[in-house]
PDB file of C-alpha atoms in Angstrom:
ATOM      1  CA  MET J 145    -102.704 -35.339 -26.989  1.00  0.00           C
ATOM      2  CA  ASN J 146    -106.471 -35.848 -26.691  1.00  0.00           C
ATOM      3  CA  ASN J 147    -106.764 -32.553 -24.787  1.00  0.00           C
ATOM      4  CA  LEU J 148    -104.932 -30.685 -27.552  1.00  0.00           C
ATOM      5  CA  LEU J 149    -107.300 -32.115 -30.171  1.00  0.00           C
ATOM      6  CA  ARG J 150    -110.580 -31.700 -28.340  1.00  0.00           C
ATOM      7  CA  GLN J 151    -113.268 -29.792 -30.247  1.00  0.00           C
ATOM      8  CA  GLU J 152    -113.409 -26.049 -29.601  1.00  0.00           C
ATOM      9  CA  LYS J 153    -115.979 -23.499 -30.765  1.00  0.00           C
ATOM     10  CA  LEU J 154    -115.027 -20.487 -32.840  1.00  0.00           C
ATOM     11  CA  SER J 155    -116.820 -17.187 -32.282  1.00  0.00           C
ATOM     12  CA  ALA J 156    -120.010 -16.619 -34.224  1.00  0.00           C
ATOM     13  CA  GLN J 157    -119.795 -14.326 -37.219  1.00  0.00           C
ATOM     14  CA  THR J 158    -121.342 -10.922 -36.564  1.00  0.00           C
ATOM     15  CA  GLU J 159    -124.040  -9.544 -38.840  1.00  0.00           C
ATOM     16  CA  ASN J 160    -121.650  -7.054 -40.457  1.00  0.00           C
ATOM     17  CA  LYS J 161    -118.768  -9.593 -40.455  1.00  0.00           C
ATOM     18  CA  HIS J 162    -116.536  -7.281 -38.400  1.00  0.00           C
ATOM     19  CA  LEU J 163    -113.783  -8.985 -36.397  1.00  0.00           C
ATOM     20  CA  MET J 164    -114.216  -8.236 -32.695  1.00  0.00           C
ATOM     21  CA  PHE J 165    -111.811  -8.081 -29.783  1.00  0.00           C
ATOM     22  CA  GLY J 166    -112.292 -11.286 -27.809  1.00  0.00           C
ATOM     23  CA  SER J 167    -113.130 -13.317 -30.924  1.00  0.00           C
ATOM     24  CA  ARG J 168    -111.960 -16.921 -31.093  1.00  0.00           C
ATOM     25  CA  ILE J 169    -110.568 -17.532 -34.572  1.00  0.00           C
ATOM     26  CA  ASN J 170    -108.588 -19.792 -36.861  1.00  0.00           C
ATOM     27  CA  LEU J 171    -105.976 -18.138 -39.054  1.00  0.00           C
ATOM     28  CA  CYS J 172    -106.008 -19.847 -42.460  1.00  0.00           C
ATOM     29  CA  HIS J 173    -103.231 -19.614 -45.033  1.00  0.00           C
ATOM     30  CA  ILE J 174    -105.060 -19.136 -48.313  1.00  0.00           C
ATOM     31  CA  ALA J 175    -102.696 -20.751 -50.825  1.00  0.00           C
ATOM     32  CA  SER J 176    -102.090 -23.970 -48.855  1.00  0.00           C
ATOM     33  CA  GLY J 177    -105.431 -24.314 -47.052  1.00  0.00           C
ATOM     34  CA  THR J 178    -103.578 -24.845 -43.771  1.00  0.00           C
ATOM     35  CA  VAL J 179    -104.235 -23.191 -40.409  1.00  0.00           C
ATOM     36  CA  LEU J 180    -101.725 -21.708 -37.995  1.00  0.00           C
ATOM     37  CA  SER J 181    -101.167 -24.323 -35.268  1.00  0.00           C
ATOM     38  CA  SER J 182     -98.904 -25.129 -32.363  1.00  0.00           C
ATOM     39  CA  LYS J 183     -96.327 -27.807 -33.115  1.00  0.00           C
ATOM     40  CA  VAL J 184     -95.834 -30.320 -30.316  1.00  0.00           C
ATOM     41  CA  SER J 185     -93.195 -33.050 -30.351  1.00  0.00           C
ATOM     42  CA  GLU J 186     -94.269 -36.687 -30.171  1.00  0.00           C
ATOM     43  CA  LEU J 187     -92.912 -36.999 -26.619  1.00  0.00           C
ATOM     44  CA  LYS J 188     -94.710 -33.861 -25.387  1.00  0.00           C
ATOM     45  CA  SER J 189     -97.933 -34.890 -27.106  1.00  0.00           C
ATOM     46  CA  ARG J 190     -97.919 -38.087 -25.028  1.00  0.00           C
ATOM     47  CA  THR J 191     -96.883 -36.602 -21.685  1.00  0.00           C
ATOM     48  CA  SER J 192     -98.410 -33.113 -21.581  1.00  0.00           C
ATOM     49  CA  SER J 193    -102.067 -32.100 -21.460  1.00  0.00           C
ATOM     50  CA  GLN J 194    -101.306 -28.408 -21.983  1.00  0.00           C
ATOM     51  CA  LEU J 195     -99.157 -26.299 -24.324  1.00  0.00           C
ATOM     52  CA  LYS J 196     -95.957 -25.098 -22.654  1.00  0.00           C
ATOM     53  CA  SER J 197     -93.782 -22.052 -23.361  1.00  0.00           C
ATOM     54  CA  PRO J 198     -91.894 -21.869 -25.644  1.00  0.00           C
ATOM     55  CA  CYS J 199     -93.849 -23.809 -28.257  1.00  0.00           C
ATOM     56  CA  ASP J 200     -93.021 -23.909 -31.965  1.00  0.00           C
ATOM     57  CA  MET J 201     -95.620 -23.190 -34.647  1.00  0.00           C
ATOM     58  CA  SER J 202     -96.516 -24.755 -37.977  1.00  0.00           C
ATOM     59  CA  ALA J 203     -99.219 -24.616 -40.649  1.00  0.00           C
ATOM     60  CA  SER J 204    -101.392 -27.711 -40.472  1.00  0.00           C
ATOM     61  CA  LEU J 205    -103.908 -29.378 -42.778  1.00  0.00           C
ATOM     62  CA  MET J 206    -105.744 -30.460 -39.614  1.00  0.00           C
ATOM     63  CA  THR J 207    -108.261 -27.606 -39.647  1.00  0.00           C
ATOM     64  CA  ASN J 208    -110.883 -28.676 -37.079  1.00  0.00           C
ATOM     65  CA  PRO J 209    -110.931 -26.046 -34.299  1.00  0.00           C
ATOM     66  CA  CYS J 210    -108.997 -27.339 -31.270  1.00  0.00           C
ATOM     67  CA  PRO J 211    -106.677 -25.908 -28.572  1.00  0.00           C
ATOM     68  CA  ARG J 212    -103.627 -26.082 -30.846  1.00  0.00           C
ATOM     69  CA  ASN J 213    -105.116 -23.836 -33.556  1.00  0.00           C
ATOM     70  CA  VAL J 214    -107.754 -21.568 -31.968  1.00  0.00           C
ATOM     71  CA  PHE J 215    -106.600 -18.080 -30.973  1.00  0.00           C
ATOM     72  CA  GLN J 216    -108.306 -15.275 -29.108  1.00  0.00           C
ATOM     73  CA  ILE J 217    -107.809 -11.642 -30.102  1.00  0.00           C
ATOM     74  CA  CYS J 218    -106.791  -9.683 -27.013  1.00  0.00           C
ATOM     75  CA  SER J 219    -106.000  -6.026 -26.430  1.00  0.00           C
ATOM     76  CA  ALA J 220    -102.268  -5.221 -26.385  1.00  0.00           C
ATOM     77  CA  ASP J 221    -102.693  -3.114 -23.227  1.00  0.00           C
ATOM     78  CA  GLY J 222    -104.751  -5.673 -21.313  1.00  0.00           C
ATOM     79  CA  GLU J 223    -108.068  -3.823 -21.540  1.00  0.00           C
ATOM     80  CA  ILE J 224    -111.211  -5.841 -22.178  1.00  0.00           C
ATOM     81  CA  LEU J 225    -112.688  -4.284 -25.301  1.00  0.00           C
ATOM     82  CA  LYS J 226    -116.061  -5.094 -26.848  1.00  0.00           C
ATOM     83  CA  LYS J 227    -115.555  -3.404 -30.179  1.00  0.00           C
ATOM     84  CA  PRO J 228    -114.290  -4.171 -33.693  1.00  0.00           C
ATOM     85  CA  LEU J 229    -110.584  -4.646 -34.357  1.00  0.00           C
ATOM     86  CA  CYS J 230    -109.375  -2.198 -37.003  1.00  0.00           C
ATOM     87  CA  TYR J 231    -106.546  -2.332 -39.514  1.00  0.00           C
ATOM     88  CA  GLY J 232    -103.367  -0.971 -37.947  1.00  0.00           C
ATOM     89  CA  GLN J 233    -104.637  -1.517 -34.396  1.00  0.00           C
ATOM     90  CA  LYS J 234    -102.257  -3.408 -32.128  1.00  0.00           C
ATOM     91  CA  PHE J 235    -103.366  -6.665 -30.492  1.00  0.00           C
ATOM     92  CA  VAL J 236    -102.117  -9.951 -29.033  1.00  0.00           C
ATOM     93  CA  LEU J 237    -103.075 -13.433 -30.284  1.00  0.00           C
ATOM     94  CA  LYS J 238    -103.473 -15.823 -27.349  1.00  0.00           C
ATOM     95  CA  THR J 239    -104.208 -19.522 -27.152  1.00  0.00           C
ATOM     96  CA  LEU J 240    -107.218 -20.578 -25.082  1.00  0.00           C
ATOM     97  CA  PRO J 241    -107.200 -21.244 -21.318  1.00  0.00           C
ATOM     98  CA  GLY J 242    -106.779 -24.850 -20.179  1.00  0.00           C
ATOM     99  CA  PRO J 243    -105.033 -27.069 -22.755  1.00  0.00           C
ATOM    100  CA  GLY J 244    -104.035 -23.984 -24.773  1.00  0.00           C
ATOM    101  CA  GLY J 245    -102.083 -22.564 -21.856  1.00  0.00           C
ATOM    102  CA  GLU J 246    -103.000 -18.901 -22.627  1.00  0.00           C
ATOM    103  CA  LEU J 247     -99.730 -18.399 -24.512  1.00  0.00           C
ATOM    104  CA  SER J 248     -99.082 -15.478 -26.870  1.00  0.00           C
ATOM    105  CA  LEU J 249     -97.936 -15.599 -30.495  1.00  0.00           C
ATOM    106  CA  TRP J 250     -94.328 -14.386 -30.421  1.00  0.00           C
ATOM    107  CA  SER J 251     -91.531 -13.508 -32.837  1.00  0.00           C
ATOM    108  CA  ASP J 252     -88.203 -11.662 -32.922  1.00  0.00           C
ATOM    109  CA  ARG J 253     -85.284 -11.033 -35.233  1.00  0.00           C
ATOM    110  CA  ALA J 254     -83.453 -14.179 -36.331  1.00  0.00           C
ATOM    111  CA  THR J 255     -80.181 -15.101 -34.670  1.00  0.00           C
ATOM    112  CA  PHE J 256     -77.776 -17.961 -35.257  1.00  0.00           C
ATOM    113  CA  THR J 257     -79.327 -19.950 -32.412  1.00  0.00           C
ATOM    114  CA  LYS J 258     -82.963 -18.761 -32.642  1.00  0.00           C
ATOM    115  CA  CYS J 259     -84.513 -19.085 -36.088  1.00  0.00           C
ATOM    116  CA  ALA J 260     -86.878 -21.285 -38.065  1.00  0.00           C
ATOM    117  CA  ALA J 261     -85.436 -24.797 -38.358  1.00  0.00           C
ATOM    118  CA  LYS J 262     -85.280 -25.167 -42.148  1.00  0.00           C
ATOM    119  CA  SER J 263     -85.583 -21.716 -43.702  1.00  0.00           C
ATOM    120  CA  ARG J 264     -83.390 -20.059 -41.013  1.00  0.00           C
ATOM    121  CA  LEU J 265     -85.752 -17.070 -41.075  1.00  0.00           C
ATOM    122  CA  PRO J 266     -87.231 -15.345 -37.974  1.00  0.00           C
ATOM    123  CA  VAL J 267     -88.997 -17.894 -35.811  1.00  0.00           C
ATOM    124  CA  VAL J 268     -92.651 -17.779 -34.714  1.00  0.00           C
ATOM    125  CA  GLN J 269     -93.496 -19.414 -31.393  1.00  0.00           C
ATOM    126  CA  LEU J 270     -95.919 -19.345 -28.470  1.00  0.00           C
ATOM    127  CA  HIS J 271     -94.526 -17.730 -25.327  1.00  0.00           C
ATOM    128  CA  ASP J 272     -95.688 -16.831 -21.838  1.00  0.00           C
ATOM    129  CA  ASP J 273     -94.621 -13.249 -22.474  1.00  0.00           C
ATOM    130  CA  SER J 274     -96.065  -9.732 -22.318  1.00  0.00           C
ATOM    131  CA  SER J 275     -93.299  -7.843 -24.146  1.00  0.00           C
ATOM    132  CA  TYR J 276     -93.525  -6.042 -27.500  1.00  0.00           C
ATOM    133  CA  ASN J 277     -92.479  -9.340 -29.121  1.00  0.00           C
ATOM    134  CA  VAL J 278     -96.116 -10.527 -28.872  1.00  0.00           C
ATOM    135  CA  VAL J 279     -97.788  -7.471 -30.423  1.00  0.00           C
ATOM    136  CA  TRP J 280     -99.249  -7.731 -33.950  1.00  0.00           C
ATOM    137  CA  GLN J 281    -101.482  -5.798 -36.342  1.00  0.00           C
ATOM    138  CA  PHE J 282    -103.497  -6.604 -39.445  1.00  0.00           C
ATOM    139  CA  HIS J 283    -102.740  -4.888 -42.752  1.00  0.00           C
ATOM    140  CA  CYS J 284    -104.969  -4.606 -45.795  1.00  0.00           C
ATOM    141  CA  ARG J 285    -103.717  -6.809 -48.626  1.00  0.00           C
ATOM    142  CA  ASN J 286    -103.616  -3.998 -51.203  1.00  0.00           C
ATOM    143  CA  PRO J 287    -100.588  -1.747 -50.534  1.00  0.00           C
ATOM    144  CA  LEU J 288    -102.115   1.061 -52.642  1.00  0.00           C
ATOM    145  CA  ILE J 289    -104.976   1.604 -50.188  1.00  0.00           C
ATOM    146  CA  ARG J 290    -103.292   0.337 -47.007  1.00  0.00           C
ATOM    147  CA  MET J 291    -102.972   3.740 -45.372  1.00  0.00           C
ATOM    148  CA  GLU J 292    -106.570   4.632 -46.223  1.00  0.00           C
ATOM    149  CA  MET J 293    -107.809   1.359 -44.703  1.00  0.00           C
ATOM    150  CA  GLU J 294    -106.156   1.986 -41.320  1.00  0.00           C
ATOM    151  CA  GLY J 295    -108.837   2.608 -38.727  1.00  0.00           C
ATOM    152  CA  ASN J 296    -111.475   0.638 -40.664  1.00  0.00           C
ATOM    153  CA  PRO J 297    -112.774  -2.610 -39.122  1.00  0.00           C
ATOM    154  CA  VAL J 298    -111.193  -5.881 -40.244  1.00  0.00           C
ATOM    155  CA  VAL J 299    -113.780  -7.957 -42.102  1.00  0.00           C
ATOM    156  CA  VAL J 300    -113.902 -11.729 -41.542  1.00  0.00           C
ATOM    157  CA  GLY J 301    -113.179 -13.608 -44.759  1.00  0.00           C
ATOM    158  CA  ASP J 302    -111.120 -10.854 -46.385  1.00  0.00           C
ATOM    159  CA  THR J 303    -107.512 -11.539 -47.346  1.00  0.00           C
ATOM    160  CA  ILE J 304    -105.293 -10.022 -44.662  1.00  0.00           C
ATOM    161  CA  ILE J 305    -101.632  -9.708 -43.699  1.00  0.00           C
ATOM    162  CA  LEU J 306    -100.511 -10.329 -40.109  1.00  0.00           C
ATOM    163  CA  ASN J 307     -97.682  -7.908 -39.333  1.00  0.00           C
ATOM    164  CA  HIS J 308     -95.330  -8.216 -36.363  1.00  0.00           C
ATOM    165  CA  CYS J 309     -95.027  -4.764 -34.798  1.00  0.00           C
ATOM    166  CA  LYS J 310     -91.495  -5.054 -33.391  1.00  0.00           C
ATOM    167  CA  THR J 311     -89.779  -6.358 -36.532  1.00  0.00           C
ATOM    168  CA  ASN J 312     -92.254  -5.028 -39.149  1.00  0.00           C
ATOM    169  CA  GLN J 313     -92.191  -8.451 -40.819  1.00  0.00           C
ATOM    170  CA  ASN J 314     -95.230 -10.497 -41.831  1.00  0.00           C
ATOM    171  CA  LEU J 315     -96.351 -13.975 -40.815  1.00  0.00           C
ATOM    172  CA  ALA J 316     -95.460 -16.386 -43.631  1.00  0.00           C
ATOM    173  CA  CYS J 317     -96.213 -20.004 -44.485  1.00  0.00           C
ATOM    174  CA  MET J 318     -93.259 -21.755 -46.129  1.00  0.00           C
ATOM    175  CA  SER J 319     -94.910 -24.623 -47.979  1.00  0.00           C
ATOM    176  CA  GLN J 320     -91.573 -25.781 -49.446  1.00  0.00           C
ATOM    177  CA  TYR J 321     -90.346 -26.641 -45.934  1.00  0.00           C
ATOM    178  CA  GLN J 322     -92.306 -29.482 -44.367  1.00  0.00           C
ATOM    179  CA  ARG J 323     -91.787 -31.731 -41.365  1.00  0.00           C
ATOM    180  CA  ARG J 324     -93.596 -34.765 -40.013  1.00  0.00           C
ATOM    181  CA  THR J 325     -95.325 -34.200 -36.666  1.00  0.00           C
ATOM    182  CA  PRO J 326     -97.616 -36.352 -34.477  1.00  0.00           C
ATOM    183  CA  TYR J 327    -100.458 -34.665 -36.405  1.00  0.00           C
ATOM    184  CA  GLY J 328     -99.135 -35.429 -39.894  1.00  0.00           C
ATOM    185  CA  GLN J 329     -96.990 -33.543 -42.400  1.00  0.00           C
ATOM    186  CA  GLU J 330     -96.981 -29.817 -41.592  1.00  0.00           C
ATOM    187  CA  MET J 331     -95.440 -26.676 -43.086  1.00  0.00           C
ATOM    188  CA  GLU J 332     -92.970 -24.306 -41.501  1.00  0.00           C
ATOM    189  CA  VAL J 333     -94.080 -20.809 -40.533  1.00  0.00           C
ATOM    190  CA  CYS J 334     -91.824 -17.819 -39.991  1.00  0.00           C
ATOM    191  CA  CYS J 335     -91.991 -14.035 -39.791  1.00  0.00           C
ATOM    192  CA  LYS J 336     -90.720 -12.636 -43.087  1.00  0.00           C
ATOM    193  CA  THR J 337     -92.184 -10.270 -45.683  1.00  0.00           C
ATOM    194  CA  PHE J 338     -92.182 -11.532 -49.277  1.00  0.00           C
ATOM    195  CA  LEU J 339     -92.816  -8.966 -52.049  1.00  0.00           C
ATOM    196  CA  ASP J 340     -93.392  -9.268 -55.786  1.00  0.00           C
ATOM    197  CA  SER J 341     -92.128  -6.861 -58.469  1.00  0.00           C
ATOM    198  CA  HIS J 342     -95.003  -4.478 -57.653  1.00  0.00           C
ATOM    199  CA  LYS J 343     -94.043  -4.316 -53.956  1.00  0.00           C
ATOM    200  CA  ALA J 344     -97.143  -6.300 -52.980  1.00  0.00           C
ATOM    201  CA  GLU J 345     -97.002  -9.259 -50.591  1.00  0.00           C
ATOM    202  CA  THR J 346     -96.890 -12.673 -52.241  1.00  0.00           C
ATOM    203  CA  GLU J 347     -98.951 -15.754 -51.334  1.00  0.00           C
ATOM    204  CA  GLU J 348     -96.641 -16.703 -48.454  1.00  0.00           C
ATOM    205  CA  ASN J 349     -97.984 -13.709 -46.481  1.00  0.00           C
ATOM    206  CA  LEU J 350    -101.679 -13.952 -47.382  1.00  0.00           C
ATOM    207  CA  TRP J 351    -104.078 -15.240 -44.709  1.00  0.00           C
ATOM    208  CA  THR J 352    -107.762 -15.067 -43.877  1.00  0.00           C
ATOM    209  CA  ILE J 353    -109.713 -15.186 -40.621  1.00  0.00           C
ATOM    210  CA  VAL J 354    -112.129 -18.055 -39.978  1.00  0.00           C
ATOM    211  CA  VAL J 355    -115.015 -17.890 -37.492  1.00  0.00           C
ATOM    212  CA  ASN J 356    -118.232 -19.851 -37.075  1.00  0.00           C
ATOM    213  CA  LYS J 357    -120.509 -18.850 -39.940  1.00  0.00           C
ATOM    214  CA  PRO J 358    -124.271 -18.834 -39.408  1.00  0.00           C
ATOM    215  CA  GLU J 359    -126.128 -21.696 -41.067  1.00  0.00           C
TER     216      GLU J 359
END
């Protein structure tokens, strides 16, 4: 458990605040103030020093950067890119080497046996996988200018939507569904798009990217 909670460094914010391939980030759910985190059972937290596939996910109020909540933005085709990530550009979110296990954020359509525990919606997990199930893209929050924003760099601190490419559903934090973990009370996450009467995503789907800001 100590390995999974050890302090990690996020990437430094660039001068123009553009999100870069290779960046180490936290993904923060705006409405709840939680961060996307791996969820490890009490038994595994005592016996394992590294995340193992498959690993469930949750949204945690424990926001200090550590192996269970820091992700690296990687190219979907395995290339090492040193350039900004743009809206609509496909990528993979991986945990860090070592305690993080270099696992990829994964989802798929819900089935009777594979779904989120309480909401029964499509599950989000970490997997040792390289299929299309681990490919994601960022969307602009405003649906009226979403198409125009494609190809523009993602800006750190902006409100964003994390879209799963295979299912075309969005990462969601379900604050009404909570479960006690070795790290405290945490919220369920799933992959489901929630829209209001104006066909805009609601607060369940709204996230922001956190990096290390300059002092």
